Tab-separated table of C-alpha atoms in Angstrom:
chain	number	residue	atom	x	y	z
W	163	MET	CA	118.123	109.526	103.319
W	164	SER	CA	117.356	111.285	100.029
W	165	ASN	CA	120.001	109.321	98.052
W	166	ARG	CA	119.241	106.078	99.708
W	167	TYR	CA	118.105	104.413	96.402
W	168	SER	CA	120.367	106.508	94.132
W	169	ARG	CA	122.484	103.627	92.835
W	170	GLN	CA	119.352	101.566	92.004
W	171	GLN	CA	117.751	104.636	90.314
W	172	LEU	CA	120.861	105.099	88.169
W	173	PHE	CA	120.065	101.736	86.553
W	174	ASN	CA	118.178	102.801	83.493
W	175	HIS	CA	115.643	99.943	83.614
W	176	ILE	CA	114.534	101.296	87.011
W	177	GLY	CA	115.155	104.908	87.280
W	178	MET	CA	113.100	107.387	89.221
W	179	LYS	CA	109.780	106.088	87.827
W	180	GLY	CA	110.648	102.547	88.604
W	181	GLN	CA	111.720	103.309	92.181
W	182	GLU	CA	108.556	105.066	92.744
W	183	LYS	CA	106.493	102.003	91.342
W	184	ILE	CA	108.660	99.783	93.773
W	185	SER	CA	107.763	101.950	96.763
W	186	GLN	CA	104.079	101.386	96.037
W	187	LYS	CA	104.045	97.722	95.619
W	188	HIS	CA	103.385	94.830	97.759
W	189	VAL	CA	105.409	91.524	97.839
W	190	LEU	CA	104.331	88.262	99.672
W	191	ILE	CA	107.076	85.858	100.496
W	192	VAL	CA	105.975	82.360	101.701
W	193	GLY	CA	108.841	80.964	103.688
W	194	ALA	CA	111.400	82.806	105.728
W	195	GLY	CA	114.241	80.182	105.615
W	196	ALA	CA	117.364	80.461	103.275
W	197	LEU	CA	115.506	81.813	100.122
W	198	GLY	CA	113.054	83.807	102.025
W	199	SER	CA	115.600	85.664	104.294
W	200	ALA	CA	117.912	86.434	101.329
W	201	SER	CA	115.004	87.780	99.151
W	202	SER	CA	113.302	89.631	101.871
W	203	GLU	CA	116.529	91.508	102.674
W	204	ALA	CA	116.827	92.370	98.891
W	205	PHE	CA	113.390	93.761	98.700
W	206	VAL	CA	113.680	95.762	102.017
W	207	ARG	CA	117.024	97.260	100.879
W	208	ALA	CA	115.443	98.154	97.493
W	209	GLY	CA	112.617	100.158	99.165
W	210	ILE	CA	109.605	97.799	98.513
W	211	GLY	CA	106.392	99.541	99.768
W	212	LYS	CA	105.075	96.613	101.785
W	213	LEU	CA	106.385	93.135	102.531
W	214	THR	CA	104.393	90.216	103.922
W	215	LEU	CA	106.430	87.370	105.351
W	216	ILE	CA	105.028	84.023	106.345
W	217	ASP	CA	106.699	81.189	108.108
W	218	ARG	CA	105.794	78.304	110.361
W	219	ASP	CA	109.140	77.548	111.779
W	220	TYR	CA	111.612	78.922	114.289
W	221	VAL	CA	115.357	79.538	114.196
W	222	GLU	CA	117.682	76.567	114.898
W	223	TRP	CA	121.484	76.438	115.054
W	224	SER	CA	121.598	74.472	111.730
W	225	ASN	CA	119.985	77.452	109.959
W	226	LEU	CA	122.708	79.916	110.628
W	227	GLN	CA	124.934	78.507	107.896
W	228	ARG	CA	122.789	79.814	105.050
W	229	GLN	CA	119.814	81.772	106.341
W	230	GLN	CA	121.545	85.226	106.378
W	231	LEU	CA	119.015	87.252	108.470
W	232	TYR	CA	119.508	85.226	111.734
W	233	ASN	CA	122.064	85.164	114.459
W	234	GLU	CA	123.005	82.969	117.513
W	235	GLN	CA	120.607	84.888	119.801
W	236	ASP	CA	117.682	84.016	117.596
W	237	ALA	CA	118.673	80.316	117.637
W	238	ARG	CA	119.303	80.357	121.415
W	239	LEU	CA	115.735	82.023	121.966
W	240	LYS	CA	113.996	79.685	119.425
W	241	MET	CA	112.693	82.911	117.720
W	242	PRO	CA	109.984	82.266	115.079
W	243	LYS	CA	111.702	83.066	111.815
W	244	ALA	CA	109.026	85.604	110.640
W	245	ILE	CA	109.418	87.600	113.926
W	246	ALA	CA	113.210	87.539	113.985
W	247	ALA	CA	113.189	88.451	110.289
W	248	LYS	CA	110.880	91.426	110.861
W	249	GLU	CA	113.189	92.727	113.658
W	250	HIS	CA	116.331	92.461	111.522
W	251	LEU	CA	114.704	93.857	108.384
W	252	HIS	CA	113.258	97.018	110.222
W	253	LYS	CA	116.804	97.767	111.458
W	254	ILE	CA	117.853	97.633	107.697
W	255	ASN	CA	114.970	99.939	106.486
W	256	SER	CA	112.502	101.396	108.862
W	257	GLU	CA	110.455	102.954	106.029
W	258	VAL	CA	109.131	99.604	104.827
W	259	GLU	CA	105.985	98.226	105.953
W	260	ILE	CA	106.539	94.684	107.130
W	261	GLU	CA	103.845	92.127	108.087
W	262	ALA	CA	105.378	89.016	109.781
W	263	LEU	CA	102.956	86.037	110.207
W	264	VAL	CA	103.810	82.932	112.309
W	265	MET	CA	101.560	80.425	110.711
W	266	ASP	CA	101.355	77.345	108.608
W	267	ALA	CA	100.645	78.558	105.079
W	268	SER	CA	97.302	77.039	103.723
W	269	ALA	CA	94.878	77.588	100.954
W	270	THR	CA	92.569	79.499	103.252
W	271	ASN	CA	94.858	81.790	105.149
W	272	LEU	CA	96.950	82.518	102.027
W	273	GLU	CA	93.881	83.605	100.109
W	274	ASP	CA	92.841	86.001	102.911
W	275	LEU	CA	96.205	87.771	102.524
W	276	LEU	CA	96.284	88.334	98.696
W	277	HIS	CA	94.510	91.677	98.664
W	278	SER	CA	96.942	94.192	97.049
W	279	VAL	CA	99.706	91.668	96.582
W	280	ASP	CA	101.694	92.333	93.268
W	281	VAL	CA	104.010	89.454	93.240
W	282	ILE	CA	104.462	86.130	95.298
W	283	ILE	CA	107.800	84.730	95.982
W	284	ASP	CA	108.033	80.901	96.529
W	285	ALA	CA	110.584	80.425	99.382
W	286	THR	CA	109.088	77.080	100.660
W	287	ASP	CA	110.366	73.529	100.915
W	288	ASN	CA	107.538	71.413	99.680
W	289	PHE	CA	105.356	71.002	96.557
W	290	ASP	CA	102.043	70.911	98.282
W	291	ILE	CA	102.477	74.623	99.103
W	292	ARG	CA	103.933	75.332	95.705
W	293	PHE	CA	100.824	73.798	94.106
W	294	ILE	CA	98.650	75.855	96.362
W	295	LEU	CA	100.480	79.125	95.287
W	296	ASN	CA	100.138	78.074	91.693
W	297	ASP	CA	96.293	77.609	92.003
W	298	LEU	CA	95.986	81.006	93.998
W	299	SER	CA	98.166	82.746	91.484
W	300	HIS	CA	95.871	81.726	88.617
W	301	LYS	CA	92.784	82.393	90.486
W	302	HIS	CA	93.699	85.788	91.471
W	303	ASN	CA	95.900	86.760	88.487
W	304	ILE	CA	98.994	87.462	90.655
W	305	PRO	CA	102.540	86.561	89.136
W	306	TRP	CA	104.687	84.268	91.287
W	307	VAL	CA	108.356	83.167	91.139
W	308	TYR	CA	109.235	79.576	91.746
W	309	GLY	CA	112.569	78.811	93.492
W	310	SER	CA	114.263	75.757	94.903
W	311	CYS	CA	117.719	74.697	95.975
W	312	VAL	CA	119.479	71.731	97.390
W	313	GLY	CA	123.066	70.702	97.615
W	314	SER	CA	124.867	72.869	95.023
W	315	TYR	CA	121.791	72.722	92.727
W	316	GLY	CA	119.126	75.407	92.178
W	317	ALA	CA	116.237	76.121	89.974
W	318	THR	CA	113.773	79.041	89.381
W	319	HIS	CA	110.943	79.917	86.953
W	320	THR	CA	108.715	82.880	86.639
W	321	ILE	CA	104.935	82.263	86.186
W	322	LEU	CA	102.624	84.860	84.792
W	323	PRO	CA	98.938	83.749	84.776
W	324	GLY	CA	97.474	83.697	81.220
W	325	LYS	CA	100.792	84.148	79.709
W	326	THR	CA	103.210	81.364	80.755
W	327	PRO	CA	102.634	77.616	81.557
W	328	CYS	CA	101.820	77.123	85.230
W	329	LEU	CA	103.472	74.554	87.637
W	330	HIS	CA	101.001	71.869	86.741
W	331	CYS	CA	102.116	72.189	83.115
W	332	LEU	CA	105.677	72.497	84.066
W	333	LEU	CA	106.152	69.351	86.036
W	334	LYS	CA	104.905	67.109	83.200
W	335	TYR	CA	108.260	67.846	81.488
W	336	VAL	CA	110.743	68.962	84.187
W	337	PRO	CA	111.663	66.194	86.684
W	338	VAL	CA	111.843	67.001	90.417
W	339	GLY	CA	114.170	64.982	92.593
W	340	GLY	CA	113.382	63.778	96.126
W	341	ALA	CA	116.661	65.086	97.701
W	342	THR	CA	116.268	67.508	100.627
W	343	CYS	CA	118.839	69.690	102.538
W	344	ASP	CA	118.680	67.243	105.463
W	345	THR	CA	119.739	64.261	103.194
W	346	VAL	CA	122.279	65.892	100.817
W	347	GLY	CA	122.930	69.275	102.625
W	348	ILE	CA	123.261	72.614	100.952
W	349	ILE	CA	125.727	75.373	100.425
W	350	SER	CA	124.987	79.072	100.694
W	351	PRO	CA	125.966	80.049	97.151
W	352	ALA	CA	123.184	77.948	95.671
W	353	VAL	CA	120.761	79.848	97.849
W	354	GLN	CA	122.022	83.218	96.856
W	355	ILE	CA	122.112	82.450	93.224
W	356	VAL	CA	118.414	81.280	93.222
W	357	ALA	CA	117.353	84.252	95.429
W	358	ALA	CA	119.184	86.710	93.194
W	359	TYR	CA	117.283	85.324	90.042
W	360	GLN	CA	114.007	85.435	91.972
W	361	VAL	CA	114.404	88.974	93.128
W	362	ALA	CA	115.636	90.263	89.716
W	363	GLU	CA	112.561	88.615	88.031
W	364	ALA	CA	110.281	90.309	90.739
W	365	PHE	CA	111.912	93.576	90.003
W	366	LYS	CA	111.030	93.318	86.479
W	367	ILE	CA	107.260	92.721	87.415
W	368	LEU	CA	107.332	95.515	90.087
W	369	VAL	CA	108.517	98.088	87.507
W	370	GLU	CA	106.188	96.513	84.889
W	371	ASP	CA	109.027	95.677	82.577
W	372	PHE	CA	107.351	92.371	81.390
W	373	SER	CA	109.272	92.208	78.069
W	374	SER	CA	112.509	91.733	80.062
W	375	LEU	CA	111.214	88.603	81.934
W	376	ARG	CA	113.090	85.245	81.499
W	377	ASN	CA	110.878	82.769	79.629
W	378	THR	CA	112.803	79.708	80.520
W	379	PHE	CA	113.086	77.142	83.490
W	380	LEU	CA	116.636	77.892	84.818
W	381	THR	CA	118.667	75.252	86.550
W	382	PHE	CA	122.311	75.154	87.609
W	383	ASP	CA	124.845	73.276	89.686
W	384	VAL	CA	127.443	75.854	91.022
W	385	TRP	CA	129.732	73.108	92.162
W	386	SER	CA	130.042	71.132	88.852
W	387	ASN	CA	129.697	74.384	86.714
W	388	GLN	CA	126.544	73.345	84.900
W	389	HIS	CA	123.841	75.777	83.793
W	390	TYR	CA	120.789	75.100	81.790
W	391	SER	CA	117.894	77.078	80.451
W	392	ILE	CA	114.954	75.177	79.288
W	393	LYS	CA	112.281	76.614	76.931
W	394	LEU	CA	108.727	76.086	78.035
W	395	ASP	CA	106.655	78.021	75.500
W	396	LYS	CA	105.092	74.938	73.972
W	397	ILE	CA	104.054	72.919	77.111
W	398	GLU	CA	100.976	74.830	78.226
W	399	THR	CA	97.978	72.406	77.989
W	400	ALA	CA	94.246	73.542	77.598
W	401	ASP	CA	92.988	70.694	80.028
W	402	CYS	CA	95.229	71.816	82.919
W	403	PRO	CA	93.120	72.023	85.987
W	404	SER	CA	95.056	75.248	87.270
W	405	CYS	CA	95.464	77.356	84.103
W	406	GLY	CA	93.487	75.575	81.299
W	407	THR	CA	90.027	76.269	79.863
W	408	ILE	CA	88.144	74.886	82.725
W	409	ARG	CA	89.905	75.458	85.981
W	410	THR	CA	89.158	73.502	89.122
W	411	TYR	CA	92.073	74.704	91.216
W	412	PRO	CA	92.374	71.317	92.880
W	413	TYR	CA	95.033	72.182	95.458
W	414	LEU	CA	92.755	74.949	96.958
W	415	SER	CA	90.487	72.113	98.325
W	416	TYR	CA	93.087	69.218	98.631
W	417	GLU	CA	95.147	71.093	101.329
W	418	ASN	CA	92.417	71.613	103.663
W	419	GLN	CA	92.256	67.797	104.193
W	420	THR	CA	95.886	67.735	105.512
W	421	LYS	CA	96.002	67.894	109.279
W	422	THR	CA	99.089	65.839	110.071
W	423	GLU	CA	102.318	65.864	107.860
W	424	VAL	CA	105.999	64.988	107.904
W	425	LEU	CA	108.052	68.228	107.434
W	426	CYS	CA	110.317	67.987	104.368
W	427	GLY	CA	113.648	66.426	105.385
W	428	ARG	CA	113.355	67.465	109.024
W	429	ASN	CA	112.593	64.021	110.913
W	430	THR	CA	109.660	66.027	112.299
W	431	VAL	CA	105.981	65.621	112.196
W	432	GLN	CA	103.583	68.663	112.297
W	433	ILE	CA	100.115	68.251	113.728
W	434	ARG	CA	97.358	70.824	113.151
W	435	PRO	CA	94.306	70.558	115.552
W	436	ASN	CA	90.905	70.561	113.713
W	437	ARG	CA	89.842	73.657	115.795
W	438	ARG	CA	92.244	76.587	116.091
W	439	SER	CA	92.604	77.623	119.610
W	440	GLN	CA	95.467	79.543	121.474
W	441	PRO	CA	97.129	77.317	124.103
W	442	ASN	CA	97.730	78.587	127.669
W	443	PHE	CA	101.567	78.252	127.846
W	444	ASP	CA	101.752	78.692	131.589
W	445	GLN	CA	99.290	75.785	132.073
W	446	LEU	CA	101.091	73.779	129.443
W	447	GLN	CA	104.342	74.328	131.175
W	448	LYS	CA	102.975	72.828	134.469
W	449	GLN	CA	101.496	70.032	132.530
W	450	LEU	CA	104.646	69.083	130.671
W	451	GLN	CA	107.347	69.830	133.245
W	452	ASN	CA	107.166	66.427	134.652
W	453	HIS	CA	107.906	64.824	131.421
W	454	GLY	CA	110.925	66.788	130.224
W	455	THR	CA	112.654	70.178	130.230
W	456	VAL	CA	110.194	73.076	129.259
W	457	GLU	CA	111.145	76.429	127.762
W	458	GLN	CA	108.869	79.159	126.328
W	459	ASN	CA	108.967	82.474	124.790
W	460	PRO	CA	106.123	84.778	123.605
W	461	TYR	CA	105.639	82.641	120.478
W	462	LEU	CA	106.223	78.993	121.282
W	463	LEU	CA	106.713	76.414	124.124
W	464	SER	CA	109.478	73.711	123.678
W	465	CYS	CA	109.589	70.528	125.835
W	466	GLN	CA	112.753	68.383	125.592
W	467	LEU	CA	111.696	64.658	126.222
W	468	GLN	CA	113.971	61.754	126.375
W	469	ASP	CA	113.570	60.686	122.541
W	470	TYR	CA	111.582	63.592	121.226
W	471	ARG	CA	111.261	67.301	121.331
W	472	MET	CA	107.757	68.866	121.270
W	473	VAL	CA	107.154	72.471	120.181
W	474	VAL	CA	103.730	74.087	120.678
W	475	PHE	CA	102.963	77.258	118.709
W	476	ARG	CA	100.448	80.005	119.721
W	477	ASP	CA	98.243	78.963	116.834
W	478	GLY	CA	97.842	75.448	118.304
W	479	ARG	CA	100.265	73.837	115.872
W	480	VAL	CA	102.712	71.066	117.357
W	481	PHE	CA	106.045	69.920	116.044
W	482	ILE	CA	107.166	66.527	117.183
W	483	HIS	CA	110.995	66.389	116.463
W	484	GLY	CA	112.681	63.063	116.392
W	485	THR	CA	110.386	60.942	114.228
W	486	ASN	CA	108.870	60.708	110.804
W	487	ASP	CA	106.283	58.194	112.021
W	488	ILE	CA	102.976	60.068	111.944
W	489	GLN	CA	101.079	57.678	114.174
W	490	ALA	CA	103.780	57.633	116.831
W	491	ALA	CA	103.707	61.377	116.759
W	492	LYS	CA	100.057	61.419	117.185
W	493	ASN	CA	100.223	59.051	120.104
W	494	LEU	CA	102.773	61.197	121.801
W	495	TYR	CA	100.667	64.361	121.096
W	496	TYR	CA	97.327	62.777	122.676
W	497	ARG	CA	99.276	61.100	125.568
W	498	LEU	CA	100.859	64.592	126.683
W	499	LEU	CA	98.318	67.108	125.432
W	500	GLY	CA	95.138	65.130	125.504
């Protein structure tokens, strides 16, 4: 075990001192899908001190093509991604402290987790959460690394509070398309490239080699062999509500208003109850078994209906698969769960 990180330590930008720093640092990854599973494995293999992994979803068969940590058994059991990831990561490196949280990331619960975090990795699939990460990053002075991919396209950017333009500033100049993995698909090389850039940038932050950080917004299309690097040094604005002179952090209050949402590209509506409570799965199974086929594991309960599939999580959240109609999903929720 003494030479576990020897090849990494031979890299002169890390060395023994850098490895010691990595072993004392804490990385927060929001999302345990394609980008999250790839980056979490890289950090665990590199000997990160602590990894906190957050995800609201569970493993499905369509994930296995690109989400490298998971296997058929995880999909068969509908294992929450955070839990399955932790189990697989511990088998890779038992020395790393891993905190796995099955929950919907929000302004409130993310802020409670930021103590001792050294860098945040964006592995999400929607801009609401990214704007929350952006506001929290600047409020608590924690670097974060943006990443996204769809089809054969990917993009990444490193944001240092007080030193680089933030996401609010960035999106005034860099267009963001509406394509999702469910509408145009995705290939695994795009995932691996984005994750590699994110992890490399995070390593530079963890070993405190800030002068080596890339100061551009990087995009690529691995299929059409396109690669662009956009300079952003002049886009920061003094009136930005997230990083400007007078900061209001608008997304830290906005998110708390969202109780029902359509999941990005999923034909699924998520409903979060106003009051958090832990449902009784045995009671729910009896309640739902006359409406469809019910399965449960320690983390969630699934009911396959004629046209929809309802999944109830331990924190009270509910997925209604098979619709993007929020009102139809709410009607089904109240009819079956009251």
